[in-house]
PDB file of C-alpha atoms in Angstrom:
ATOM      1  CA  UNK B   1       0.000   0.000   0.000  1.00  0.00           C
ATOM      2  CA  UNK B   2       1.130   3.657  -0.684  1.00  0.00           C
ATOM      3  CA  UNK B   3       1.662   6.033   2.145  1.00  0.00           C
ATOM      4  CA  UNK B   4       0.100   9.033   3.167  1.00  0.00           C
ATOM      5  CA  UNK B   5       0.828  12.169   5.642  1.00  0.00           C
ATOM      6  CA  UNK B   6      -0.256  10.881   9.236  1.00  0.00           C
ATOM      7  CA  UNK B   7      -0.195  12.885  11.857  1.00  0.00           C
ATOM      8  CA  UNK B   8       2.130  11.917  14.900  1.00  0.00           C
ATOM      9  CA  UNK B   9       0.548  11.755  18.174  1.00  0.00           C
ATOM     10  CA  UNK B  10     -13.141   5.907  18.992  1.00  0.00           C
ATOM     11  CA  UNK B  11     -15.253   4.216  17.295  1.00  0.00           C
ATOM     12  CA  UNK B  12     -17.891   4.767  14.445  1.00  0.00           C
ATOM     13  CA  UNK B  13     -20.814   6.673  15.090  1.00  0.00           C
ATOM     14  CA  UNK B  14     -24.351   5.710  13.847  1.00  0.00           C
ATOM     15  CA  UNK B  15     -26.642   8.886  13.226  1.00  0.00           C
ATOM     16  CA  UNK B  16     -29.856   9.315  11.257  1.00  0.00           C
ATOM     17  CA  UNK B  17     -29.322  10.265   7.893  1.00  0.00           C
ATOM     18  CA  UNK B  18     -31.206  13.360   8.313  1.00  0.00           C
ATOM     19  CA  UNK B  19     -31.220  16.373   5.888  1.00  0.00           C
ATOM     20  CA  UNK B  20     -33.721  18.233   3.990  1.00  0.00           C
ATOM     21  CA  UNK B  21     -35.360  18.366   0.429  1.00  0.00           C
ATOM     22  CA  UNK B  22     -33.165  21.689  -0.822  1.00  0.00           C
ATOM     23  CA  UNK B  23     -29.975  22.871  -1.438  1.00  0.00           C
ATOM     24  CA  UNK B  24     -27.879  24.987  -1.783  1.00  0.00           C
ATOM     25  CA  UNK B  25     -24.751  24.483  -3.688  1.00  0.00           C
ATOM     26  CA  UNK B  26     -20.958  26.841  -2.957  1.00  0.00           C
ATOM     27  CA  UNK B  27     -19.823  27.693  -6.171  1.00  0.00           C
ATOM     28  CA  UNK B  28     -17.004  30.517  -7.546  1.00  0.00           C
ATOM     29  CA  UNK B  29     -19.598  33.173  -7.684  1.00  0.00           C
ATOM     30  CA  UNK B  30     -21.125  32.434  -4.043  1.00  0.00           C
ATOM     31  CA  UNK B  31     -18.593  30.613  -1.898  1.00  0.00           C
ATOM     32  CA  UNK B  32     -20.045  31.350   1.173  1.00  0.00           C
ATOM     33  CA  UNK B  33     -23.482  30.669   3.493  1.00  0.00           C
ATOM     34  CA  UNK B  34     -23.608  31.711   6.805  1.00  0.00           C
ATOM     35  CA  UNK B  35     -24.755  28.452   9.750  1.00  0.00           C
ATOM     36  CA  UNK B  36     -25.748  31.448  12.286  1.00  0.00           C
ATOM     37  CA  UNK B  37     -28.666  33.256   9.768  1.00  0.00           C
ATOM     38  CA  UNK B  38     -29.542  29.671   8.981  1.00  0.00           C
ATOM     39  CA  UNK B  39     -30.237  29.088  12.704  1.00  0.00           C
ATOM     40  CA  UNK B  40     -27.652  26.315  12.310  1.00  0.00           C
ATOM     41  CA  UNK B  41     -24.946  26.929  15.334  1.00  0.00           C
ATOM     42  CA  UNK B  42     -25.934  24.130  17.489  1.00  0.00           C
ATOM     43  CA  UNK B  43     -26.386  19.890  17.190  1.00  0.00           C
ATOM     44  CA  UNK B  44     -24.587  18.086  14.982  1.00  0.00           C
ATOM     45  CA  UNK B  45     -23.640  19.065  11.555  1.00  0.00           C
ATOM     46  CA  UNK B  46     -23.099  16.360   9.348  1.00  0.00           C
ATOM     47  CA  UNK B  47     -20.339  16.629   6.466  1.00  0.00           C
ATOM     48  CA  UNK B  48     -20.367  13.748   4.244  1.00  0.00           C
ATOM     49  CA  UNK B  49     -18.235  12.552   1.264  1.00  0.00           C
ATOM     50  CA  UNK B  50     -19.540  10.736  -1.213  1.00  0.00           C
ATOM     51  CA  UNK B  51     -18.499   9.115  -4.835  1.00  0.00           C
ATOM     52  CA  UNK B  52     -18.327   7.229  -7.553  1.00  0.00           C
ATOM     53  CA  UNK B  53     -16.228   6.800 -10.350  1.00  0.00           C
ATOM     54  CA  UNK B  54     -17.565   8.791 -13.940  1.00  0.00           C
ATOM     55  CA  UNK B  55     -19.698   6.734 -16.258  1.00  0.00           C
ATOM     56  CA  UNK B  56     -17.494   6.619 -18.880  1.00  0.00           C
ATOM     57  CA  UNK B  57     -14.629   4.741 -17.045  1.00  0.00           C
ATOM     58  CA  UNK B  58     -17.025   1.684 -16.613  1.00  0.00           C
ATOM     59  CA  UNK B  59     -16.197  -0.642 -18.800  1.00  0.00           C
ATOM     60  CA  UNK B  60     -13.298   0.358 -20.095  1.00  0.00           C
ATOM     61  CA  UNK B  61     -12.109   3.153 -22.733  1.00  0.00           C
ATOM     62  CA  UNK B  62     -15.631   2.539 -24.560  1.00  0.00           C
ATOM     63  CA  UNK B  63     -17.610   3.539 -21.820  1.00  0.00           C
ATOM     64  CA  UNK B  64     -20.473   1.638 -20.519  1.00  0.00           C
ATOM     65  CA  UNK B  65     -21.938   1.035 -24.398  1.00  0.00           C
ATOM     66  CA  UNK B  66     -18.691  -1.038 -25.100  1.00  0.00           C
ATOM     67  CA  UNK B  67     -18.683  -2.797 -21.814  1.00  0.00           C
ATOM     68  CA  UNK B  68     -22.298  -3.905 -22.404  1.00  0.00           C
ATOM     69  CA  UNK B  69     -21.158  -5.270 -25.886  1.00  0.00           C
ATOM     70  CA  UNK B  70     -18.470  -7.333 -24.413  1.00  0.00           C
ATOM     71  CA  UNK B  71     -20.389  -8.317 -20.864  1.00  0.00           C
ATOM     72  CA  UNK B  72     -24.253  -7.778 -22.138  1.00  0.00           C
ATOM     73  CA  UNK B  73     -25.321  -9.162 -18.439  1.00  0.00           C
ATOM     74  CA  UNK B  74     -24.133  -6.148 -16.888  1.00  0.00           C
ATOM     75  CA  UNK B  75     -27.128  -4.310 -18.334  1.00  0.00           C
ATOM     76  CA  UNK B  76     -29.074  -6.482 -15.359  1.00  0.00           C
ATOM     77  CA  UNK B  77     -26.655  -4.953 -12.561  1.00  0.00           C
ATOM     78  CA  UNK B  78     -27.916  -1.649 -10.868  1.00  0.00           C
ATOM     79  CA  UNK B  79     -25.713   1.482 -11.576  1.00  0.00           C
ATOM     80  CA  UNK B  80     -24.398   2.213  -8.193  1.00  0.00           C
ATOM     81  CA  UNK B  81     -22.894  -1.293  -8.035  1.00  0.00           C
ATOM     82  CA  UNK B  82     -21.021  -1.011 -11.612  1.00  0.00           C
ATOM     83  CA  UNK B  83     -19.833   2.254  -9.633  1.00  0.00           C
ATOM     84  CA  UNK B  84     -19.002   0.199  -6.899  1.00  0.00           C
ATOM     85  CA  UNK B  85     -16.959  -2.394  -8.429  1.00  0.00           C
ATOM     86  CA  UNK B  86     -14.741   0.178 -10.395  1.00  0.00           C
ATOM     87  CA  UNK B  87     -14.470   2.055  -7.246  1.00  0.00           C
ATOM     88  CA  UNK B  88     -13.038  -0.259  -5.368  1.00  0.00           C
ATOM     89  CA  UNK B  89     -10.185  -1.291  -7.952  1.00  0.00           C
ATOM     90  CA  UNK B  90      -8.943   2.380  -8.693  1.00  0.00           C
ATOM     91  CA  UNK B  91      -9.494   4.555  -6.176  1.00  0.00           C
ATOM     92  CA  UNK B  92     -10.046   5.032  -2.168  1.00  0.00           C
ATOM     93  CA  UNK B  93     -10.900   8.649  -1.156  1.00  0.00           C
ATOM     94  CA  UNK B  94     -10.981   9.872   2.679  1.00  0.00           C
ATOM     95  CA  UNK B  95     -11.951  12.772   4.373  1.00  0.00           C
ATOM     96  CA  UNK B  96     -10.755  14.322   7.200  1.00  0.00           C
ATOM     97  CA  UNK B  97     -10.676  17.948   9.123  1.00  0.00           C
ATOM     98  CA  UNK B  98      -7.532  19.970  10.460  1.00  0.00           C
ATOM     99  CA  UNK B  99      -8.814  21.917  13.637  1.00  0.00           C
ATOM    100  CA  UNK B 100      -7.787  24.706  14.885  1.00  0.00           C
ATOM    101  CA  UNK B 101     -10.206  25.490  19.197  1.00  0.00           C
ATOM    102  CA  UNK B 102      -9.938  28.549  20.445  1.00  0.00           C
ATOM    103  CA  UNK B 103      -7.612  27.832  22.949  1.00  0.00           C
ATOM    104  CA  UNK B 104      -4.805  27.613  20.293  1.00  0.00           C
ATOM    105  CA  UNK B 105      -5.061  23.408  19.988  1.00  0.00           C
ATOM    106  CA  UNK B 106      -4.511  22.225  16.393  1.00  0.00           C
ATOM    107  CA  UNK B 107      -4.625  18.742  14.976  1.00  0.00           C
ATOM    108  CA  UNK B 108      -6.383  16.569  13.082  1.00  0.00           C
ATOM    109  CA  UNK B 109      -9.386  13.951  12.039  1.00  0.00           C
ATOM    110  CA  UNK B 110      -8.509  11.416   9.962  1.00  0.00           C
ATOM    111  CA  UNK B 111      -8.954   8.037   8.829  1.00  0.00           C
ATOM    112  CA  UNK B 112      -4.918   7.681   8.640  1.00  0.00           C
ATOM    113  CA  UNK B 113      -3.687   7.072  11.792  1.00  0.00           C
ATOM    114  CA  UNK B 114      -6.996   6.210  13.157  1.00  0.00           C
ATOM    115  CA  UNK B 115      -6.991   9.752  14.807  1.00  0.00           C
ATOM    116  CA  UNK B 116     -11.208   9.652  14.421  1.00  0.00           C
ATOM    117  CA  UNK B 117     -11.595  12.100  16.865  1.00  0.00           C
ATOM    118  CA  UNK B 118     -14.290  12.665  19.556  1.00  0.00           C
ATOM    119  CA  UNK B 119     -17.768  14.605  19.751  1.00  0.00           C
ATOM    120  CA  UNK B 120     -18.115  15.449  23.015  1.00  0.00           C
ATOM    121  CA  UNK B 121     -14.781  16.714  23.871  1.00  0.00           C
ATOM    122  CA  UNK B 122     -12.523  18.264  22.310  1.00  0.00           C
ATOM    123  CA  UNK B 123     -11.648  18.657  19.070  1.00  0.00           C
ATOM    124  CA  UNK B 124     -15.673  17.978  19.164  1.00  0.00           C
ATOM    125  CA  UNK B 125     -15.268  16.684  15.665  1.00  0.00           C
ATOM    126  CA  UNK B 126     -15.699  12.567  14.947  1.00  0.00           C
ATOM    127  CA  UNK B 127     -15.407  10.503  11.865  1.00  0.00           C
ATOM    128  CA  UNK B 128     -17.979   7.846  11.800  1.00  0.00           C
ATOM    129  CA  UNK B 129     -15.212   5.131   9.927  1.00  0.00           C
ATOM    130  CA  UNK B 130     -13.483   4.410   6.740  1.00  0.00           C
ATOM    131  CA  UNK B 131     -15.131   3.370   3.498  1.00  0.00           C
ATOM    132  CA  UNK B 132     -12.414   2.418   1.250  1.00  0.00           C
ATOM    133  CA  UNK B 133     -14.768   1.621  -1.700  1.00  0.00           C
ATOM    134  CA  UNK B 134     -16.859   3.968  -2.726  1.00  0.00           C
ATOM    135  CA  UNK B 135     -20.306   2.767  -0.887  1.00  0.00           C
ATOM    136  CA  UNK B 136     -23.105   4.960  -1.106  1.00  0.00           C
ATOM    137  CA  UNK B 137     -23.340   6.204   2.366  1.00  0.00           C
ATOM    138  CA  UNK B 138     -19.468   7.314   1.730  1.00  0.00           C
ATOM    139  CA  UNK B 139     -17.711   9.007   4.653  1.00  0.00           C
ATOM    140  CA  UNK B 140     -18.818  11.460   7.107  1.00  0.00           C
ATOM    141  CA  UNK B 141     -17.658  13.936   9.433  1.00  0.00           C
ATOM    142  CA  UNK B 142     -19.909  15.351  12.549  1.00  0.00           C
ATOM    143  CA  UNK B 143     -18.959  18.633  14.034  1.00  0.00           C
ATOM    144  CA  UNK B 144     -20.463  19.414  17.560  1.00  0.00           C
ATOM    145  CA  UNK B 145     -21.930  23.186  16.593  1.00  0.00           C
ATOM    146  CA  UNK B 146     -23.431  22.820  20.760  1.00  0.00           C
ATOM    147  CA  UNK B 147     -19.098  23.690  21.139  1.00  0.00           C
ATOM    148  CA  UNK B 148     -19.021  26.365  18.338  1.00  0.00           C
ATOM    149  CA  UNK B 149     -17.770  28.769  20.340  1.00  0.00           C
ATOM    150  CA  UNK B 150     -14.689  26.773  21.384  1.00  0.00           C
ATOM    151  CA  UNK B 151     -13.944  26.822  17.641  1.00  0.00           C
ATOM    152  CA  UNK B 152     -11.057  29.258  15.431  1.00  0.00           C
ATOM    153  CA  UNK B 153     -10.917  27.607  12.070  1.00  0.00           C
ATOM    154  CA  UNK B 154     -12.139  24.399  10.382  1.00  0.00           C
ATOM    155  CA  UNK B 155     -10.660  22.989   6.994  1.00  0.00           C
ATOM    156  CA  UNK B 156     -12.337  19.701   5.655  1.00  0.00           C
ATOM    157  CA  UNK B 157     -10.287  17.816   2.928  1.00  0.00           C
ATOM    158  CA  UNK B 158     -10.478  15.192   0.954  1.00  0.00           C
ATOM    159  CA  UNK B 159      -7.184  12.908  -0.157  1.00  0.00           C
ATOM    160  CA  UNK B 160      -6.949  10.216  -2.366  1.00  0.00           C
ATOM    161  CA  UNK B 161      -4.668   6.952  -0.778  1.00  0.00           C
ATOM    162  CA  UNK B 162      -2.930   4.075  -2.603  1.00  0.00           C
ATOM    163  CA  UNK B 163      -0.897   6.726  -4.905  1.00  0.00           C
ATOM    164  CA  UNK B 164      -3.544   6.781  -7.472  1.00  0.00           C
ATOM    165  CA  UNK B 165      -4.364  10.303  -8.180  1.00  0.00           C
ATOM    166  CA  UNK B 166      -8.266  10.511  -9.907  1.00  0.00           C
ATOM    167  CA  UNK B 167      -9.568  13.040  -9.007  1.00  0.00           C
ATOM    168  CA  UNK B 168     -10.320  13.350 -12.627  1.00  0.00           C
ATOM    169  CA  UNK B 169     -12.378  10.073 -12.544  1.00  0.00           C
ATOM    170  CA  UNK B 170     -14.499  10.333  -9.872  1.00  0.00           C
ATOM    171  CA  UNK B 171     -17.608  12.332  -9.278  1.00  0.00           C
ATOM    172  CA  UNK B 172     -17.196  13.379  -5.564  1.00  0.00           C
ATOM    173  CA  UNK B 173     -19.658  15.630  -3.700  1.00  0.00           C
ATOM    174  CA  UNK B 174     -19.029  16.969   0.118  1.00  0.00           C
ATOM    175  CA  UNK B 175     -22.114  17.813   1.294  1.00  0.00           C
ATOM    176  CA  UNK B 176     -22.834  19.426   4.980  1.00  0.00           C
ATOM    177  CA  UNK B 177     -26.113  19.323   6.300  1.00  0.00           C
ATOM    178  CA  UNK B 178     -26.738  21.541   9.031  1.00  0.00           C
ATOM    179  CA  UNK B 179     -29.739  21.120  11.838  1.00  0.00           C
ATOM    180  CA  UNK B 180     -31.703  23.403  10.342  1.00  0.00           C
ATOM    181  CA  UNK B 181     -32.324  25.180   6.800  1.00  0.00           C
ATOM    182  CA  UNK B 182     -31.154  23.330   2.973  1.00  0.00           C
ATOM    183  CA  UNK B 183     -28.399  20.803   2.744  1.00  0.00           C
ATOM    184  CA  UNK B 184     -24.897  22.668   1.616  1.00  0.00           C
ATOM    185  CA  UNK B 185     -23.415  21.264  -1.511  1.00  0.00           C
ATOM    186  CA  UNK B 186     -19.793  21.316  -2.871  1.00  0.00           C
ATOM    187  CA  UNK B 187     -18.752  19.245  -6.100  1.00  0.00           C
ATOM    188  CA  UNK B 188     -15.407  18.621  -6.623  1.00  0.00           C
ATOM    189  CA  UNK B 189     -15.615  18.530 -10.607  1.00  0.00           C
ATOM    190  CA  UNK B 190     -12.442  20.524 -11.438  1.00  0.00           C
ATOM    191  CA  UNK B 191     -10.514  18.594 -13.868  1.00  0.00           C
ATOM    192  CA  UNK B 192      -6.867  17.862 -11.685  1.00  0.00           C
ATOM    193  CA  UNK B 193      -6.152  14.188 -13.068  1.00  0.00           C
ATOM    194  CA  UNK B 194      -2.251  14.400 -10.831  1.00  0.00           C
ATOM    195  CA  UNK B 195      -3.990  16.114  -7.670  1.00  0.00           C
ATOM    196  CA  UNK B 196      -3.601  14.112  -4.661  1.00  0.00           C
ATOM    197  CA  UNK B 197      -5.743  16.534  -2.009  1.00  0.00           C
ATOM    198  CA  UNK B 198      -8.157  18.703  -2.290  1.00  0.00           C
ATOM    199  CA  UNK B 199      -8.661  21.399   0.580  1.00  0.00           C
ATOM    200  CA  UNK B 200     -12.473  21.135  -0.185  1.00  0.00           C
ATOM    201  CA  UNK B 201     -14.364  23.844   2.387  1.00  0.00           C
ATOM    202  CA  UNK B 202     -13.649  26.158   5.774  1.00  0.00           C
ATOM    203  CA  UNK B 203     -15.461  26.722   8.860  1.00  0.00           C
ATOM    204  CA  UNK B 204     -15.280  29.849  10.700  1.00  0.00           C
ATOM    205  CA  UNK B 205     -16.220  32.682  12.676  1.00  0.00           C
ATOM    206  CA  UNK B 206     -16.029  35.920  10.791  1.00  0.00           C
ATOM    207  CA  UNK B 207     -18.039  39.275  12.225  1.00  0.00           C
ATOM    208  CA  UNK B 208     -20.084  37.278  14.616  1.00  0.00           C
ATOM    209  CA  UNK B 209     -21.294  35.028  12.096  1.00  0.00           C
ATOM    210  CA  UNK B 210     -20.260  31.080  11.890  1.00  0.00           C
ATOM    211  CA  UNK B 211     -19.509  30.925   7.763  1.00  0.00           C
ATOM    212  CA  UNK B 212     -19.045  28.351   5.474  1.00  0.00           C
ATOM    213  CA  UNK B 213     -16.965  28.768   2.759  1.00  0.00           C
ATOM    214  CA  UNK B 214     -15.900  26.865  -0.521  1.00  0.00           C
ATOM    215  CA  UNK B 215     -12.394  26.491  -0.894  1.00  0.00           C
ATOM    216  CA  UNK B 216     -11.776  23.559  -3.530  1.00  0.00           C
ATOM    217  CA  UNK B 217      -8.017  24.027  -3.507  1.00  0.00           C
ATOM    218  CA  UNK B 218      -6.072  20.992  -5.283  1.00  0.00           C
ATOM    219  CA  UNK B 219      -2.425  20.409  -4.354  1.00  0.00           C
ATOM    220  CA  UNK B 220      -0.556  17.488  -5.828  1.00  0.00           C
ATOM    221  CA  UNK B 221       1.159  16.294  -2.384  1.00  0.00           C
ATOM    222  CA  UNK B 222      -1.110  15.339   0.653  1.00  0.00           C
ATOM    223  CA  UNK B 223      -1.512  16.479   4.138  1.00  0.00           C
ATOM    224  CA  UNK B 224       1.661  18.707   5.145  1.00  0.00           C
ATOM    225  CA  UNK B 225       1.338  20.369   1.667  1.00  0.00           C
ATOM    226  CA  UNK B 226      -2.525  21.642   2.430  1.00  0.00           C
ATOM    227  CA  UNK B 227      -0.872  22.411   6.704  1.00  0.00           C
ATOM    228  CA  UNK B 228       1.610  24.787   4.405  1.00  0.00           C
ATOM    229  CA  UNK B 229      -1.081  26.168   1.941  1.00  0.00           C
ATOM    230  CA  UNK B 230      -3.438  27.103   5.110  1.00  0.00           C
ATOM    231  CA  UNK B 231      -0.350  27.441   7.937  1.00  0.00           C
ATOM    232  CA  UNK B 232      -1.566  25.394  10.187  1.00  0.00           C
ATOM    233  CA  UNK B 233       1.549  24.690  11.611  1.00  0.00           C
ATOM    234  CA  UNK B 234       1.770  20.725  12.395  1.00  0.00           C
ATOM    235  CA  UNK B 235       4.858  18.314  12.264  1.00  0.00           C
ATOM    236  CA  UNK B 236       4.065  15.342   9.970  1.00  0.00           C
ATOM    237  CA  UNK B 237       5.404  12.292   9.178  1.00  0.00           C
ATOM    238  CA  UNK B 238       4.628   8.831   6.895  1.00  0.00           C
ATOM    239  CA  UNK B 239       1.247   7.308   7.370  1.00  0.00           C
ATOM    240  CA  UNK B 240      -0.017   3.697   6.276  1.00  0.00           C
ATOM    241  CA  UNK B 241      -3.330   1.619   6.376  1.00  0.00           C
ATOM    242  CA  UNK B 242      -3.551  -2.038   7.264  1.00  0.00           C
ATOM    243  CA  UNK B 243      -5.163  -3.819   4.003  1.00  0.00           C
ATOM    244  CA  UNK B 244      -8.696  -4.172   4.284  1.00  0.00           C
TER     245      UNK B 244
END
């Protein structure tokens, strides 16, 4: 297996899915949506990751028309497990979150490391596990907005393990979805085929307000390379996975 920053130094959580009919989703022109005029700055907000790889890289450089020539009984299997399959051969996306309280602490939530985090202390942030092949429910992040105060900064990312960058290949969505008001939506559909990370959206208090803001930043190292781009200050060092 390839390695990955891991930071040097829980369990899954089960929660309702949750969520609500509308959206609305960051983009260039309006990066940002504000949790407090939402009503949003308490419970648990929800920040999930979820993919699956593009439709024409299923079944090969013919796309799915070709495949279905060569395997015609893969017109009887559903969509998301086609997705699945080719998921799980190419590519294994994560998310995590570096934190910065306001006391000064900084680290991070990750699947590397098994640093997963806790809800109800500090950093009040938890990853619910690791999906390593692209399931539907994907990964999630929940941030305790009860402790929102005893937050400075929040930057979730997304990094691709196994050193195969395809980013380019995959349609990945991180979507938050707060207590109250529509479901917050940014696609990572930038074309970076070499990109490794993706510094994907901030949290953060800014004139008395708790915003949310789109970053979708693409570097082509991991980790320590996104610590750099936002300063974050941490001391890094090799990180592996045990095979699944």
């Amino acid at each position: 297996m390839g390695f990955f920053d891991g930071i040097r130094g829980s369990r899954a959580l089960d929660f309702d899915a949750g969520g609500t009919a509308s959206a609305i989703e960051l983009t260039r022109r309006r990066p940002t949506v504000s949790l407090t005029k939402q009503g949003a700055v308490h419970g648990n907000l929800r920040v999930n990751l979820s993919w699956r790889m593009r439709s024409s890289d299923i079944g090969g450089r013919g796309g799915l028309g070709a495949g279905l020539l060569r395997h015609p009984f893969k017109l009887f299997k559903p969509d998301m497990v086609q997705a699945h399959t080719q998921g799980m051969v190419n590519v294994d996306l994560d998310i995590g979150c570096l934190y910065e309280l306001a006391d000064g602490t900084r680290g991070v939530v990750q699947p590397l490391g098994n640093l997963l985090g806790d809800l109800n202390d500090p950093p009040y942030v938890k990853l619910s596990g690791d999906d390593r092949f692209g399931a539907p429910s994907g990964e999630t992040l929940y941030v305790n907005l009860d402790h929102a105060a005893d937050f400075k900064r929040l930057l979730v990312f997304v990094y691709i393990y196994d050193q195969t960058p395809a980013f380019d290949r995959t349609n990945a969505l991180v979507t938050l979805y707060p207590v109250t008001g529509p479901r917050i939506e940014i696609p990572l559909d930038e074309r970076q085929p070499e990109a490794r990370s993706c510094a994907v959206v901030s949290i953060e208090h800014a004139k008395g307000e708790l915003i949310v803001r789109r970053e979708v930043k693409f570097v082509y190292g991991f980790q320590s390379e996104l610590d750099r781009l936002y300063g974050w200050g941490l001391q890094w060092g090799r990180g592996y996975k045990t095979k699944a």
